[in-house]
Coordinates of C-alpha atoms in Angstrom, one line a residue:
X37 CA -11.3 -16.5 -2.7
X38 CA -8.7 -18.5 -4.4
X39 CA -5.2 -20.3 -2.5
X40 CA -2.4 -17.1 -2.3
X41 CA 0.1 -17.4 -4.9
X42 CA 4.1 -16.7 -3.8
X43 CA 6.9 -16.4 -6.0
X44 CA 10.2 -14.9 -6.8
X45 CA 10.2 -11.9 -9.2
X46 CA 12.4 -14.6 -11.7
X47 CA 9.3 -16.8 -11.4
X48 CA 6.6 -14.4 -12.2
X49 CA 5.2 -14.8 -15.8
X50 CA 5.1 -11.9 -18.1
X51 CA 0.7 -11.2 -17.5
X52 CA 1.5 -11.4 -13.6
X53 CA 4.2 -9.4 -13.6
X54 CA 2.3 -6.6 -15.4
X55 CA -0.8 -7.4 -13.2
X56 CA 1.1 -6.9 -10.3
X57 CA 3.1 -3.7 -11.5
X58 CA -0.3 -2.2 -13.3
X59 CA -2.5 -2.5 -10.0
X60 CA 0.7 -0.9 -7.6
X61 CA 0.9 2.4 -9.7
X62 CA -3.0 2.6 -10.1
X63 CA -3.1 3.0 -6.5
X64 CA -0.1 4.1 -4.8
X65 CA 0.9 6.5 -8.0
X66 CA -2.7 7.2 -9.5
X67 CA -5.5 6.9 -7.0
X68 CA -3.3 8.5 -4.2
X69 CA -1.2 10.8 -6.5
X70 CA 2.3 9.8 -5.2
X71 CA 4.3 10.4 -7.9
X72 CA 7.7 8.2 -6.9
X73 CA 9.7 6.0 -8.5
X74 CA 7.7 2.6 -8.2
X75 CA 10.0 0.3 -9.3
X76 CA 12.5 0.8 -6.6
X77 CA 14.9 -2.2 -7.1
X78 CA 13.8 -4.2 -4.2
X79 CA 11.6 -6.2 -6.2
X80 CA 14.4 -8.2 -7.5
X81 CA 16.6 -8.6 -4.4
X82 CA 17.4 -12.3 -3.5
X83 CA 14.8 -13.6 -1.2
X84 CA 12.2 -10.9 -2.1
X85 CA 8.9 -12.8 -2.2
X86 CA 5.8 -11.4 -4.3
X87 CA 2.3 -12.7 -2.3
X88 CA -0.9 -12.1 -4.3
X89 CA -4.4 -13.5 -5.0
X90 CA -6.5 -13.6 -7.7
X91 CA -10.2 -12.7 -7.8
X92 CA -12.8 -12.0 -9.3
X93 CA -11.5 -11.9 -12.6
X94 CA -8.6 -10.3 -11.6
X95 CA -5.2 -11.8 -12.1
X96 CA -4.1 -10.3 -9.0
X97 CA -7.2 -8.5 -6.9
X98 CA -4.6 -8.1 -3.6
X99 CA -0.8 -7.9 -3.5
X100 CA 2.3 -7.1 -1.1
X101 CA 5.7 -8.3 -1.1
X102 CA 8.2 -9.5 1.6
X103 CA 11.5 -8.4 2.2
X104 CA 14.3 -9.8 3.5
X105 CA 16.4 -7.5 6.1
X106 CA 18.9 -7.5 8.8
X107 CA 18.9 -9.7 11.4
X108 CA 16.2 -12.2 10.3
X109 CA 13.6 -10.1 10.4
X110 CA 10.9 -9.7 7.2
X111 CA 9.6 -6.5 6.0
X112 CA 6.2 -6.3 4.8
X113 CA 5.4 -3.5 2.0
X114 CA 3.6 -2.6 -1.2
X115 CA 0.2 -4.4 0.6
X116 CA -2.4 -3.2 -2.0
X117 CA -6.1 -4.6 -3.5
X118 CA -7.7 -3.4 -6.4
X119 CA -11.1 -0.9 -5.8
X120 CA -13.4 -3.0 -7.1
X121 CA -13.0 -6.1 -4.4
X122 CA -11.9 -4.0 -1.1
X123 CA -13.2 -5.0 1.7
X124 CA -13.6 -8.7 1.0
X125 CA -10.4 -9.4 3.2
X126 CA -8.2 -10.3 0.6
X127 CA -5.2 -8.0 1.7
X128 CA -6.1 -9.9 5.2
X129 CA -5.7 -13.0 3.9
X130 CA -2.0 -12.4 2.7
X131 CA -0.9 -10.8 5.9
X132 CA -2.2 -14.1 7.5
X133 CA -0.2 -16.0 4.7
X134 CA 3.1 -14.1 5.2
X135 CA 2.5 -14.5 9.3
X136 CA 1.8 -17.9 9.1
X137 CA 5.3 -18.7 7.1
X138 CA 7.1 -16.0 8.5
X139 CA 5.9 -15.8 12.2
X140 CA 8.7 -17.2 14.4
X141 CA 10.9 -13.9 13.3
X142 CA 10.4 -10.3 13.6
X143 CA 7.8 -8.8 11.0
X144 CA 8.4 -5.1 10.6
X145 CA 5.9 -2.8 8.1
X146 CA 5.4 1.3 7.6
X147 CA 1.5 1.2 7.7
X148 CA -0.2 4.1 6.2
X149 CA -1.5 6.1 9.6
X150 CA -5.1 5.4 8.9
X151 CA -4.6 1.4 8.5
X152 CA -2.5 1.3 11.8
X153 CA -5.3 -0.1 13.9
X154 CA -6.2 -2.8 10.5
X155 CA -2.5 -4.2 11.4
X156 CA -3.1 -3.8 14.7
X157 CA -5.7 -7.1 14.8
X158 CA -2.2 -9.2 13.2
X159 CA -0.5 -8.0 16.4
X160 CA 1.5 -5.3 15.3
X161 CA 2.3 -2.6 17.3
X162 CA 3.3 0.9 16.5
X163 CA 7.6 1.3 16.9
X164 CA 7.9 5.1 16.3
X165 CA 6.1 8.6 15.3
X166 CA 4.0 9.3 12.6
X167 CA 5.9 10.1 9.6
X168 CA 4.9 11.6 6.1
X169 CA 6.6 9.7 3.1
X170 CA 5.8 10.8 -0.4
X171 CA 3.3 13.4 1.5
X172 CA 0.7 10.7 3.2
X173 CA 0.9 9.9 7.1
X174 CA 2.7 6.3 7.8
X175 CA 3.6 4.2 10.8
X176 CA 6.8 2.1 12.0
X177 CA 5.3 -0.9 13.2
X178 CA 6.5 -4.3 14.4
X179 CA 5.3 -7.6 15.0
X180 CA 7.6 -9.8 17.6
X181 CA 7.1 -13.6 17.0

């Protein structure tokens, strides 16, 4: 696996930026047919940070991005890797990278229900019911430094 890559969405080159925006809506709009508006503006917010890692060929084989919110804490969303090179622990190794930088403040995600236990092993713990958003079972979950 190569070093995680971090950077502002002003910093992303033109073939990242499509790597990252072609491999979100392959899999959250395509392979899980959630037709939504992708591209939800948060992308470009001051402070949002874009964490991927190439493999395999792949400009970017596993992404998510980091958001900045209220009271110090850091959301965690859009955590996706391409079919071809799940379950090499790539999407594990950028929720290490985010905890690692962003660990001394609150860490908050929406887990897809089935993945809860996944974040579970980074220490995060469930925060509310189950939920549906754009019709697939997610969880509020936090991770307390």
């Amino acid at each position: 696996m190569r070093p995680v890559r971090r950077a502002a969405w002003s910093e992303l080159d033109p073939l990242t930026l499509h790597a990252i925006v072609r491999l979100r809506v392959d899999v959250f709009v395509v392979e899980q047919r959630c037709p939504y508006p992708e591209l939800d503006g948060r992308d470009v917010e001051a402070g949002t940070e874009h964490v991927w890692v190439p493999d395999d060929g792949l400009a970017v084989a596993s992404y998510l991005r980091v958001l900045p919110e209220p009271d110090d804490v850091r959301r965690v969303g859009r955590v996706v890797t391409h079919p071809t090179v799940r379950g090499r622990g790539l999407a594990g190794a950028l929720v290490r990278d985010v905890l690692a930088r962003h660990g001394a403040r609150p860490v908050v995600l929406d887990a897809q229900a089935h993945l809860a236990g996944w974040y579970g092993r980074f220490g995060f713990t469930a925060t509310g019911p189950e939920f549906l958003e754009d019709g697939i079972p997610h969880v509020p979950m936090r991770r307390d430094p």
